[in-house]
Coordinates of C-alpha atoms in Angstrom, one line a residue:
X1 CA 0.0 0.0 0.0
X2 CA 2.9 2.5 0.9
X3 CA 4.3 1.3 -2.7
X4 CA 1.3 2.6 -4.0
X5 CA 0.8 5.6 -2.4
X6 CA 4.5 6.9 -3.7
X7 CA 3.8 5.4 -7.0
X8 CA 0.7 7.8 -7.3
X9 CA 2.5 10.5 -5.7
X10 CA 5.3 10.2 -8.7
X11 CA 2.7 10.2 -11.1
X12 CA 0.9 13.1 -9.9
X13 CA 4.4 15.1 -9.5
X14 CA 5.4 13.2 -13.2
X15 CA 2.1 15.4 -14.6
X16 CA 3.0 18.3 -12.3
X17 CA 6.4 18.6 -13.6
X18 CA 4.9 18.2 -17.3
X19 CA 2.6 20.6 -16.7
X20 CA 5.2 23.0 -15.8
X21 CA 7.2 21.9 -18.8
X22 CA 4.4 23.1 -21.2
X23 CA 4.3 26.6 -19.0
X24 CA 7.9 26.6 -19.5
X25 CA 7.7 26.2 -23.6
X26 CA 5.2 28.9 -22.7
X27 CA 1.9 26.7 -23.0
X28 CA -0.5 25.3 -21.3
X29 CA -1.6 22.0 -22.2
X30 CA -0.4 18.8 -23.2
X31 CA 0.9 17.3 -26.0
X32 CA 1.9 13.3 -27.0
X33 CA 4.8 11.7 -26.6
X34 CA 7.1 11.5 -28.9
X35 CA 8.3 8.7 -30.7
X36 CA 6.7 5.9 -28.6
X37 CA 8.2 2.8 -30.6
X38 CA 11.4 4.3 -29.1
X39 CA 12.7 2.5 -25.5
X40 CA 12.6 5.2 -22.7
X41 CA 16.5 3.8 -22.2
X42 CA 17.3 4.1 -26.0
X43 CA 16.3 8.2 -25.6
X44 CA 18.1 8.3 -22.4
X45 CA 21.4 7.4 -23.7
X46 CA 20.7 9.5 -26.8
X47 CA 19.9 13.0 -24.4
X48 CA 23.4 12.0 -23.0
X49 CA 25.3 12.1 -26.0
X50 CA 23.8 14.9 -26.7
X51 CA 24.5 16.5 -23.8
X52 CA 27.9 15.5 -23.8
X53 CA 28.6 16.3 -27.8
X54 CA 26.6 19.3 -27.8
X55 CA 28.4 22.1 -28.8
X56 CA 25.8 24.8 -27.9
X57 CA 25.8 27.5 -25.4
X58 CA 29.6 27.1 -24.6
X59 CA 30.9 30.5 -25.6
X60 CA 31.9 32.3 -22.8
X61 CA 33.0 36.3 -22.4
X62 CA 34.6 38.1 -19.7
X63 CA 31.9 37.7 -16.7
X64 CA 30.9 40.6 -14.5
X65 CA 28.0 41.1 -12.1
X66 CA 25.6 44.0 -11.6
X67 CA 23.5 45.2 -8.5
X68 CA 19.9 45.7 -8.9
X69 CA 18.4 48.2 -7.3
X70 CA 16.7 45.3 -4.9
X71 CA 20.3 44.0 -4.3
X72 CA 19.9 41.2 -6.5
X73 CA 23.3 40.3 -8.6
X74 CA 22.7 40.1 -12.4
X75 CA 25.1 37.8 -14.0
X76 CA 26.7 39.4 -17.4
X77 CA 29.6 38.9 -19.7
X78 CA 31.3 40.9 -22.6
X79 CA 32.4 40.1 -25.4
X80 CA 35.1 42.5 -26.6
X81 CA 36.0 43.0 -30.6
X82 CA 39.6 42.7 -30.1
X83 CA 39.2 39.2 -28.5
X84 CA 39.7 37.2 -31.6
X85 CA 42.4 35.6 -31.5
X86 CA 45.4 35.4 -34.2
X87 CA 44.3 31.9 -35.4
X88 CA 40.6 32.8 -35.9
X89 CA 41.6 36.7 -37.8
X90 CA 40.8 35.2 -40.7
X91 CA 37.5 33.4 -40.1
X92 CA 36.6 36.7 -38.2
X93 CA 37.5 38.3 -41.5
X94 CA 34.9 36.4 -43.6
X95 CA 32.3 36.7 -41.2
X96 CA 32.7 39.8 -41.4
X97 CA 32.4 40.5 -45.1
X98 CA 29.2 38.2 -45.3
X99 CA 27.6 40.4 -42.6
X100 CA 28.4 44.0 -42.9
X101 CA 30.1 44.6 -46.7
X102 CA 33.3 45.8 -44.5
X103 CA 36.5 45.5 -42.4
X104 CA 36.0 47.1 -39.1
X105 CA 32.9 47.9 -37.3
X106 CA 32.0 51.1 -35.9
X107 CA 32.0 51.1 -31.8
X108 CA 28.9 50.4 -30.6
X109 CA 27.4 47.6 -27.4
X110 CA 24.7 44.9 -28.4
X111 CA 23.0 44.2 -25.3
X112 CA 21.2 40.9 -25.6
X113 CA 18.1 40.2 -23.2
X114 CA 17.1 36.5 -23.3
X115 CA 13.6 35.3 -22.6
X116 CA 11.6 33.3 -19.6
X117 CA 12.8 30.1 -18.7
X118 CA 15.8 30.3 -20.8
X119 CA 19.3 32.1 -20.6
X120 CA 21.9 34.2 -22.4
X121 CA 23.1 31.0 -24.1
X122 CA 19.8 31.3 -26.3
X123 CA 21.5 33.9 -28.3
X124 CA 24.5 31.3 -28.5
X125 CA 24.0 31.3 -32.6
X126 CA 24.2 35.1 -33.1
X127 CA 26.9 35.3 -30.2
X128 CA 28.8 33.3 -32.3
X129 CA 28.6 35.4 -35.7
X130 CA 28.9 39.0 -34.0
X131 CA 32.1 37.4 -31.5
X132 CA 35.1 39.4 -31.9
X133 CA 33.6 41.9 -34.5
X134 CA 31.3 44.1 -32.1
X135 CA 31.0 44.4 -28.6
X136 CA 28.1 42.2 -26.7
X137 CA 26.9 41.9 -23.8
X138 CA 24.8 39.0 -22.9
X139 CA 23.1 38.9 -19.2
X140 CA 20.9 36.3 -17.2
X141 CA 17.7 37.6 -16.2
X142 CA 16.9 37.3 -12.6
X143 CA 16.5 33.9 -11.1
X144 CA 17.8 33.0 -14.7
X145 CA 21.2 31.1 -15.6
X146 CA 24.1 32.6 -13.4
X147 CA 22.1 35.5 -11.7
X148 CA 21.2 35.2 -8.3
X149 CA 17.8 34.8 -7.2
X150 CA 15.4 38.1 -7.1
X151 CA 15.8 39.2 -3.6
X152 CA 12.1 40.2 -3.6
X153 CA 11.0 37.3 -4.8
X154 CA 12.5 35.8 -1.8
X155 CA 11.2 35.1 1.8
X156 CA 7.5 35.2 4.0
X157 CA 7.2 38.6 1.7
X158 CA 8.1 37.5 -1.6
X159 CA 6.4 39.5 -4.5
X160 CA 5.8 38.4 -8.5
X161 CA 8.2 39.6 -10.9
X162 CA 6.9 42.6 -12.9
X163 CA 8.2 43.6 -16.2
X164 CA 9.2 47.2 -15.2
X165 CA 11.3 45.5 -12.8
X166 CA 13.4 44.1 -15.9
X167 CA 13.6 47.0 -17.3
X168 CA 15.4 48.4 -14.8
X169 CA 17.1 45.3 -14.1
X170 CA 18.2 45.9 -17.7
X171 CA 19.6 49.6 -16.8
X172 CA 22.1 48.2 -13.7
X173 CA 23.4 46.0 -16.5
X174 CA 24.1 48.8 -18.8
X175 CA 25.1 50.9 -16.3
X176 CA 27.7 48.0 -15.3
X177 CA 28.5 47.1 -18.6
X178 CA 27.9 49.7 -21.0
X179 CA 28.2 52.7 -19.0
X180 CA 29.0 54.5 -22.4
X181 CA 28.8 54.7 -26.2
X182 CA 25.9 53.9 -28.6
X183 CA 23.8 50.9 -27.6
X184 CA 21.9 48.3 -29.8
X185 CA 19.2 46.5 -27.3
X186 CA 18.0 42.9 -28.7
X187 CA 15.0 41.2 -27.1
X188 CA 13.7 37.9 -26.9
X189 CA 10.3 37.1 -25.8
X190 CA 10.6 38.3 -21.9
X191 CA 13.8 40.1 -22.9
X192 CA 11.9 42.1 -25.7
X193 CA 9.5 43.0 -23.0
X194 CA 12.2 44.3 -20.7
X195 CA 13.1 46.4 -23.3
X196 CA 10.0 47.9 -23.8
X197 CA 9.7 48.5 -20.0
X198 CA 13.2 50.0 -20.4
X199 CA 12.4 52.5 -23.2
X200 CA 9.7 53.5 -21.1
X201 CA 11.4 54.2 -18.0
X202 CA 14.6 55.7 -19.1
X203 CA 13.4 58.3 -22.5
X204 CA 16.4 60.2 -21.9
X205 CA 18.8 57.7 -22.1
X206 CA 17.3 55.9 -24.9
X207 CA 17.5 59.1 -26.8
X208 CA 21.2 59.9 -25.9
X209 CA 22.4 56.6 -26.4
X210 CA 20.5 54.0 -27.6
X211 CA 21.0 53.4 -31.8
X212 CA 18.3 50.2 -32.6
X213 CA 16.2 48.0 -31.5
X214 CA 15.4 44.7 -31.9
X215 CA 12.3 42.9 -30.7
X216 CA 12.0 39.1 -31.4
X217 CA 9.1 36.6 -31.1
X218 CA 8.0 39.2 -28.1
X219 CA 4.9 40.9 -27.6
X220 CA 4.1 44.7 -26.7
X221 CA 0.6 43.2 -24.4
X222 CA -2.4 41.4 -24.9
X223 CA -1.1 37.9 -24.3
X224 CA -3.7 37.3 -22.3
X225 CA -5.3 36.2 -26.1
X226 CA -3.0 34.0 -26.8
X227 CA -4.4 30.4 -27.3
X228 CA -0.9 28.5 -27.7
X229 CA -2.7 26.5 -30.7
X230 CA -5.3 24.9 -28.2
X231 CA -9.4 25.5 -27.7
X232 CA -10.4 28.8 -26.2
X233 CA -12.5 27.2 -23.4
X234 CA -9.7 25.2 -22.1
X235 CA -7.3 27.6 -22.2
X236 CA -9.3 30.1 -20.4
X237 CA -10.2 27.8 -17.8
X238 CA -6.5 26.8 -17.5
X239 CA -5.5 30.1 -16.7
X240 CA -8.5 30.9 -14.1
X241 CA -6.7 28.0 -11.6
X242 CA -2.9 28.5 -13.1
X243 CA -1.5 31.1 -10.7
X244 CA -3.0 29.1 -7.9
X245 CA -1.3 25.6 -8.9
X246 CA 1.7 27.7 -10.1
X247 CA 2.4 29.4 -5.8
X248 CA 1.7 25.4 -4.5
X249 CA 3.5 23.8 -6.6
X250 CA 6.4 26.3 -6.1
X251 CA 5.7 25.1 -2.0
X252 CA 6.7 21.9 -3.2
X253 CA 10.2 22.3 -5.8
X254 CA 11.8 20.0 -4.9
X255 CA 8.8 17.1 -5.7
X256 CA 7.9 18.8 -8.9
X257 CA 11.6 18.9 -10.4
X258 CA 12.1 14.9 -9.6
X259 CA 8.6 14.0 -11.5
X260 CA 9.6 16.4 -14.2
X261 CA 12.7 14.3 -14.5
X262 CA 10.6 11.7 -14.4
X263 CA 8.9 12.6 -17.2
X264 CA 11.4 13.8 -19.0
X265 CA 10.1 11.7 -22.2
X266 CA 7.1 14.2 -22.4
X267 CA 9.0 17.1 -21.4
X268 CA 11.0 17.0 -24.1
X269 CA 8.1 17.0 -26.7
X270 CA 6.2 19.8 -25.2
X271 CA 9.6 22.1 -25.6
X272 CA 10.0 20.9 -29.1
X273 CA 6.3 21.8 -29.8
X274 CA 6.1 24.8 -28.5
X275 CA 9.5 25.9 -29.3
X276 CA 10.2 25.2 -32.8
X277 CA 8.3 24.8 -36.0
X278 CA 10.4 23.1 -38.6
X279 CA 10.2 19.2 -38.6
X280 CA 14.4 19.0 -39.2
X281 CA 15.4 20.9 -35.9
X282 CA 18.6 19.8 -35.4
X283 CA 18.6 17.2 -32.1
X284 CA 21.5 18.6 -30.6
X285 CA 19.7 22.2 -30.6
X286 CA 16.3 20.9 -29.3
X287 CA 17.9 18.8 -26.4
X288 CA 19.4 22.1 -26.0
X289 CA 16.6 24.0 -26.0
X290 CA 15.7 21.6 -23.2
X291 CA 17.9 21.5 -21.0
X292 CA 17.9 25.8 -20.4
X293 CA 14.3 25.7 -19.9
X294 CA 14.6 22.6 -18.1
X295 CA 16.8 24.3 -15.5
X296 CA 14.2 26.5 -14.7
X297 CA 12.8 25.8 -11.4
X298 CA 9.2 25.7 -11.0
X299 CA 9.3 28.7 -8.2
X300 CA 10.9 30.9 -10.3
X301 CA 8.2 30.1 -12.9
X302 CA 5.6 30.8 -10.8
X303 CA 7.3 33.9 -9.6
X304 CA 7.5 35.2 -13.3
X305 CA 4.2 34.2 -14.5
X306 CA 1.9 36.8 -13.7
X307 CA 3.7 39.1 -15.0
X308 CA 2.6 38.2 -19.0
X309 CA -1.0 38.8 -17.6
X310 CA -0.6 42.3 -17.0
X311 CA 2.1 43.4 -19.3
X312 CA 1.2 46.5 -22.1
X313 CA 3.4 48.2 -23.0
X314 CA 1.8 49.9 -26.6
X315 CA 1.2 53.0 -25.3
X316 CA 5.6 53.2 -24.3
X317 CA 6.5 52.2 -28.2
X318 CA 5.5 55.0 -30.3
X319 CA 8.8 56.4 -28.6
X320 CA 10.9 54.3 -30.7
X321 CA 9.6 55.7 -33.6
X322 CA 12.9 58.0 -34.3
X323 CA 14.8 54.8 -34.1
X324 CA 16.1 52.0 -36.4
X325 CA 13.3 49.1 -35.2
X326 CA 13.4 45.3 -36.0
X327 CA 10.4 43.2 -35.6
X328 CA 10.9 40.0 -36.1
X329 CA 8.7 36.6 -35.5
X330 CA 8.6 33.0 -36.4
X331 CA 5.1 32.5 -38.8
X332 CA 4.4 29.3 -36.5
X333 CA 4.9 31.0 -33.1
X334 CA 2.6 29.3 -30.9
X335 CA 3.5 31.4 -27.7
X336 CA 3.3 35.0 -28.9
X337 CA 2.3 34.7 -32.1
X338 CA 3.7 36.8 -35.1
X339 CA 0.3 39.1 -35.1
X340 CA 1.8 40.3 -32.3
X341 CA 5.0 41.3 -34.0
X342 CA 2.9 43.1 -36.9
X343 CA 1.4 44.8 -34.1
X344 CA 4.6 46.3 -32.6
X345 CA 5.6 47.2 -36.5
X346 CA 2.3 48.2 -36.6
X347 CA 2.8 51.2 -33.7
X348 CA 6.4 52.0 -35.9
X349 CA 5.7 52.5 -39.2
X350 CA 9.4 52.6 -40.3
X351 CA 10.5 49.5 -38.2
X352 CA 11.6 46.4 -40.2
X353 CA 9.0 43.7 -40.2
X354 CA 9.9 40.2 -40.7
X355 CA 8.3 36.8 -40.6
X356 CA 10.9 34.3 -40.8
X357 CA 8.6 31.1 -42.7
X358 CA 8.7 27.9 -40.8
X359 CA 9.9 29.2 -38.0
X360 CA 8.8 29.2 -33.9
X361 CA 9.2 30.6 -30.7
X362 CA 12.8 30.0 -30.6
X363 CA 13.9 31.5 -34.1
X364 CA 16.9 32.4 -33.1
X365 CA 18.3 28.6 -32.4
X366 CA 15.5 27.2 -35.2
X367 CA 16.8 30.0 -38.6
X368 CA 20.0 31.9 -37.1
X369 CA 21.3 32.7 -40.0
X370 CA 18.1 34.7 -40.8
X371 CA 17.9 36.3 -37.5
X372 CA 21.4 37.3 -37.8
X373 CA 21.5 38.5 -41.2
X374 CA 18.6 40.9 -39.7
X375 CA 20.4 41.9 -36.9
X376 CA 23.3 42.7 -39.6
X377 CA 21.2 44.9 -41.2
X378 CA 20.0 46.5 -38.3
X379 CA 23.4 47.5 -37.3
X380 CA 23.9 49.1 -40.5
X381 CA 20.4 50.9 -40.3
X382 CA 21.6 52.4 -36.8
X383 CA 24.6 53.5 -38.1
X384 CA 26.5 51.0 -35.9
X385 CA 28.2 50.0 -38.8
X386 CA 28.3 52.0 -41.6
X387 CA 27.0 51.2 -45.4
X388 CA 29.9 49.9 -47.8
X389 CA 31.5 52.6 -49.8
X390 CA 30.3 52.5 -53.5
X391 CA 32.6 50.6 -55.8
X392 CA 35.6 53.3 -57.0
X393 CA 34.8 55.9 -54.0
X394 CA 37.2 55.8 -50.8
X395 CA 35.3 55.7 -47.2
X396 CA 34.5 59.7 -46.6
X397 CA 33.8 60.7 -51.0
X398 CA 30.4 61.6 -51.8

């Protein structure tokens, strides 16, 4: 009977922990398991390999650390453009022909935000393109990666996550890490709302300082809407009881992670569901995929989730007008859909609007190369990098 009563208690935290796995993919519901004629053990050994093969999200700048204004530590590092070294000059040198028409790049920061339940190893594609020809900084959101845990979301008198907190979360970085020259700010999802909430609460330094933006699969409100590709009526009734099984299930981490590893089989098909589109994703970038929003735990998930609820921010982006604006989605989003994109290119008429076909939430790990050929051309919009001289004028001619 006591064999019983634990092996209903690991199947109750088993659906727990897969429930939190869709809310980590940014969903809500289930979805079947993958390949079923497949032995449990077979896919075990094969999440191994990958894990230990993998060569994704191992590029590594020189780290620093930030001080909110709650005292929590945000974990950052920079990449500098004089950290190629003299082996790679010449790969540097092609990369940088195929992305900018020229030699050497003006001085400017990319600040890369990264989205919820993932890291600054999401950007690991683009990271790897800009490295060693503009400066980057890549930072872990709150409770995210290598920052510390959000000191208010700590304790007896712990309080939800609210976007405007990013945003100025996102100001100690660059503050810390940028404290001057041009900026470029890139945004992901969560991280394109933190820039948003950014814009909104520092005009003057976005006017001084700050040369593009780039929002990506993000949303400026009204996600509240979304449906994640599921009926309306089940949806809405999940998220009527969802921030109530989100703050007891947090009570209870620890027995929520071991049934998600548990079910790690259907864990990994929710991610892949709700994170990518294309049928050909690369296994080694969906088990990695995986294993960032794995590492999520589910307190810091509830801690975060109301905050989508109740973020707007359309009335804060007609400020950006004035700037060089991407807007970029996957067609096949399922957790903020491209509408929402057009929506934000919609409130900036002159921002560049593109929906990358085949593509999901994750379109920067799915299509890099198209999200970093945009980012290219961003740069060049901004002014970071200058246009290409005409062929037969010298750099300065009219």
């Amino acid at each position: 009977m006591g064999e019983s009563s634990s092996g209903g208690t690991w199947r109750r935290a088993g659906f727990a922990g897969a429930a939190i796995g869709v809310l980590a993919a940014g969903a809500a519901a289930g979805v079947a398991v993958e390949r079923l004629t497949v032995g449990r053990s077979v896919r075990r050994k094969a999440r191994l390999a990958l894990d230990s093969a993998g060569p994704y999200g191992g590029l590594r700048g020189t780290p620093g650390r930030a001080l909110a204004d709650d005292g929590t530590v945000l974990y950052y590092e920079v990449d500098e453009v004089d950290e190629v070294g003299a082996g790679d000059r010449a790969e540097a040198s092609a990369r940088l022909r195929r992305l900018f028409g020229r030699r050497e790049p003006a001085p400017v920061t990319v600040v890369f935000s990264h989205g919820y339940c993932l890291n600054q190893d999401s950007w690991h594609f683009q990271r790897a393109a800009l490295r060693g020809l503009v400066r980057t900084v890549h930072w872990d959101q709150r409770s995210h990666g290598r920052s510390g845990q959000g000191v208010t979301q700590a304790g007896p008198d712990a309080v939800p996550v609210s976007i405007d907190r990013l945003g100025r979360d996102l100001r100690a970085v660059v503050d810390a890490a940028a404290p001057d020259g041009p900026l470029v700010l890139v945004g992901h999802s969560m991280g394109g709302m933190t820039v948003m909430a950014f814009a909104e609460q520092y005009p003057e330094l976005m006017r001084e300082r700050v040369a593009g933006v780039a929002f990506v699969g993000t949303s400026a409100g009204k996600l509240h809407e979304v449906t994640y590709g599921l009926p309306v009526l089940g949806v809405n009734a999940v998220r009527r009881i969802l921030p109530g099984v989100l703050r007891t299930l947090g009570a209870q981490a620890e027995l929520v992670e071991r049934g998600r590893r548990a079910t790690a089989d259907l864990f990994a098909g929710l991610v892949k569901k709700y994170s990518f589109a294309s049928k050909d994703v690369d296994p080694a970038v969906a088990r990695f995929a995986e294993r960032m929003i794995e590492s999520t735990p589910i307190d810091v998930v509830a801690a975060f989730y109301p905050a989508f609820a109740e973020h707007d921010k359309s009335a804060s982006l007609p400020a950006l007008r004035d700037l060089p604006v991407l807007a970029l989605a996957g067609d096949r989003d399922l957790v903020t859909p491209s509408s929402h994109t057009e929506a934000i290119a919609a409130l900036l008429p002159d921002a560049e609007l593109v929906i990358v076909p085949d593509g999901g939430h994750l379109v920067m790990l799915e299509h890099p190369e198209a999200v970093t050929d945009r980012l290219a051309d961003l740069l060049v919009r901004a002014g970071a990098v200058p246009r290409p001289a005409a062929a037969g004028t010298e750099p300065g001619e009219s």
